[in-house]
Structure formats: structure tokens, C-alpha cells
Amino acid sequence: MVFEAFYKTFMSRSSVYVGVVIAGALVGEKVVNNGFDALWESRNKGKLYKDIVGNFPPMEEE
């Protein structure tokens, strides 16, 4: 019954199916990208430019 409703809603017409696949790919890409960015930042905390930019005094002109 659930599969039948899912099929009638999303898969009965190819135009709707293609739209669902494209939207799913875009959302999935965003989730994976944000997940790996968060993992990278947590594993490299204190080593990234945004973490150390304020630790150094400004350079003086000669």
C-alpha cells in the first residue's frame, strides 16, 4: 500500500521521476559536502587558516 502510493506520486510519470532524482542528487550532494567539511574541520582544528589568522601581529612596512 505504501509502495503503491509512492509509485503513483513519484514514479508514475517520467518527468516527475527525473525531477525527484535530480532534487535528490542535489540534496544528497549538499549533505555529503557539509558532512565532509565538518569532519575535515574537526580533524584539523587549530591548523586551518581561519583558526590562526588572529594569532600573528600585523607585518610592519620597511
JSON list of C-alpha atoms in Angstrom, two decimals:
[
{"chain": "A", "resi": 1, "resn": "MET", "atom": "CA", "xyz": [0.00, 0.00, 0.00]},
{"chain": "A", "resi": 2, "resn": "VAL", "atom": "CA", "xyz": [2.79, 2.44, 0.86]},
{"chain": "A", "resi": 3, "resn": "PHE", "atom": "CA", "xyz": [4.74, 1.42, -2.25]},
{"chain": "A", "resi": 4, "resn": "GLU", "atom": "CA", "xyz": [1.65, 1.95, -4.37]},
{"chain": "A", "resi": 5, "resn": "ALA", "atom": "CA", "xyz": [1.16, 5.49, -3.07]},
{"chain": "A", "resi": 6, "resn": "PHE", "atom": "CA", "xyz": [4.87, 6.23, -3.54]},
{"chain": "A", "resi": 7, "resn": "TYR", "atom": "CA", "xyz": [4.74, 4.90, -7.09]},
{"chain": "A", "resi": 8, "resn": "LYS", "atom": "CA", "xyz": [1.65, 6.91, -8.01]},
{"chain": "A", "resi": 9, "resn": "THR", "atom": "CA", "xyz": [3.13, 10.09, -6.54]},
{"chain": "A", "resi": 10, "resn": "PHE", "atom": "CA", "xyz": [6.74, 10.00, -7.74]},
{"chain": "A", "resi": 11, "resn": "MET", "atom": "CA", "xyz": [7.30, 7.29, -10.32]},
{"chain": "A", "resi": 12, "resn": "SER", "atom": "CA", "xyz": [4.20, 7.09, -12.49]},
{"chain": "A", "resi": 13, "resn": "ARG", "atom": "CA", "xyz": [5.39, 9.84, -14.86]},
{"chain": "A", "resi": 14, "resn": "SER", "atom": "CA", "xyz": [8.96, 10.04, -16.08]},
{"chain": "A", "resi": 15, "resn": "SER", "atom": "CA", "xyz": [9.07, 13.85, -15.84]},
{"chain": "A", "resi": 16, "resn": "VAL", "atom": "CA", "xyz": [8.26, 13.75, -12.11]},
{"chain": "A", "resi": 17, "resn": "TYR", "atom": "CA", "xyz": [10.68, 10.83, -11.61]},
{"chain": "A", "resi": 18, "resn": "VAL", "atom": "CA", "xyz": [13.54, 12.76, -13.26]},
{"chain": "A", "resi": 19, "resn": "GLY", "atom": "CA", "xyz": [12.76, 15.79, -11.10]},
{"chain": "A", "resi": 20, "resn": "VAL", "atom": "CA", "xyz": [12.83, 13.69, -7.94]},
{"chain": "A", "resi": 21, "resn": "VAL", "atom": "CA", "xyz": [16.14, 12.10, -8.96]},
{"chain": "A", "resi": 22, "resn": "ILE", "atom": "CA", "xyz": [17.74, 15.48, -9.71]},
{"chain": "A", "resi": 23, "resn": "ALA", "atom": "CA", "xyz": [16.42, 17.05, -6.49]},
{"chain": "A", "resi": 24, "resn": "GLY", "atom": "CA", "xyz": [17.62, 14.04, -4.51]},
{"chain": "A", "resi": 25, "resn": "ALA", "atom": "CA", "xyz": [21.06, 14.29, -6.08]},
{"chain": "A", "resi": 26, "resn": "LEU", "atom": "CA", "xyz": [21.33, 17.99, -5.22]},
{"chain": "A", "resi": 27, "resn": "VAL", "atom": "CA", "xyz": [20.21, 17.47, -1.63]},
{"chain": "A", "resi": 28, "resn": "GLY", "atom": "CA", "xyz": [22.46, 14.44, -1.25]},
{"chain": "A", "resi": 29, "resn": "GLU", "atom": "CA", "xyz": [25.46, 16.34, -2.60]},
{"chain": "A", "resi": 30, "resn": "LYS", "atom": "CA", "xyz": [24.86, 19.16, -0.12]},
{"chain": "A", "resi": 31, "resn": "VAL", "atom": "CA", "xyz": [24.57, 16.73, 2.81]},
{"chain": "A", "resi": 32, "resn": "VAL", "atom": "CA", "xyz": [27.74, 14.85, 1.86]},
{"chain": "A", "resi": 33, "resn": "ASN", "atom": "CA", "xyz": [29.67, 18.08, 1.24]},
{"chain": "A", "resi": 34, "resn": "ASN", "atom": "CA", "xyz": [28.67, 19.60, 4.58]},
{"chain": "A", "resi": 35, "resn": "GLY", "atom": "CA", "xyz": [29.40, 16.34, 6.38]},
{"chain": "A", "resi": 36, "resn": "PHE", "atom": "CA", "xyz": [32.91, 16.04, 4.98]},
{"chain": "A", "resi": 37, "resn": "ASP", "atom": "CA", "xyz": [33.60, 19.74, 5.61]},
{"chain": "A", "resi": 38, "resn": "ALA", "atom": "CA", "xyz": [32.60, 19.30, 9.26]},
{"chain": "A", "resi": 39, "resn": "LEU", "atom": "CA", "xyz": [34.75, 16.17, 9.54]},
{"chain": "A", "resi": 40, "resn": "TRP", "atom": "CA", "xyz": [37.74, 17.94, 7.95]},
{"chain": "A", "resi": 41, "resn": "GLU", "atom": "CA", "xyz": [37.41, 20.96, 10.24]},
{"chain": "A", "resi": 42, "resn": "SER", "atom": "CA", "xyz": [37.09, 18.80, 13.36]},
{"chain": "A", "resi": 43, "resn": "ARG", "atom": "CA", "xyz": [40.14, 16.70, 12.44]},
{"chain": "A", "resi": 44, "resn": "ASN", "atom": "CA", "xyz": [42.25, 19.80, 11.61]},
{"chain": "A", "resi": 45, "resn": "LYS", "atom": "CA", "xyz": [41.12, 22.16, 14.37]},
{"chain": "A", "resi": 46, "resn": "GLY", "atom": "CA", "xyz": [43.84, 24.72, 15.14]},
{"chain": "A", "resi": 47, "resn": "LYS", "atom": "CA", "xyz": [45.64, 24.10, 11.85]},
{"chain": "A", "resi": 48, "resn": "LEU", "atom": "CA", "xyz": [43.34, 25.91, 9.47]},
{"chain": "A", "resi": 49, "resn": "TYR", "atom": "CA", "xyz": [43.84, 29.48, 8.27]},
{"chain": "A", "resi": 50, "resn": "LYS", "atom": "CA", "xyz": [40.65, 30.67, 9.93]},
{"chain": "A", "resi": 51, "resn": "ASP", "atom": "CA", "xyz": [41.95, 29.35, 13.28]},
{"chain": "A", "resi": 52, "resn": "ILE", "atom": "CA", "xyz": [45.39, 31.01, 13.19]},
{"chain": "A", "resi": 53, "resn": "VAL", "atom": "CA", "xyz": [44.75, 34.27, 11.32]},
{"chain": "A", "resi": 54, "resn": "GLY", "atom": "CA", "xyz": [44.46, 36.34, 14.54]},
{"chain": "A", "resi": 55, "resn": "ASN", "atom": "CA", "xyz": [47.49, 34.80, 16.28]},
{"chain": "A", "resi": 56, "resn": "PHE", "atom": "CA", "xyz": [50.12, 36.81, 14.45]},
{"chain": "A", "resi": 57, "resn": "PRO", "atom": "CA", "xyz": [50.77, 40.56, 14.70]},
{"chain": "A", "resi": 58, "resn": "PRO", "atom": "CA", "xyz": [50.36, 42.55, 11.50]},
{"chain": "A", "resi": 59, "resn": "MET", "atom": "CA", "xyz": [53.51, 42.87, 9.41]},
{"chain": "A", "resi": 60, "resn": "GLU", "atom": "CA", "xyz": [55.28, 46.21, 9.55]},
{"chain": "A", "resi": 61, "resn": "GLU", "atom": "CA", "xyz": [56.29, 48.02, 6.42]},
{"chain": "A", "resi": 62, "resn": "GLU", "atom": "CA", "xyz": [60.00, 48.52, 5.81]}
]
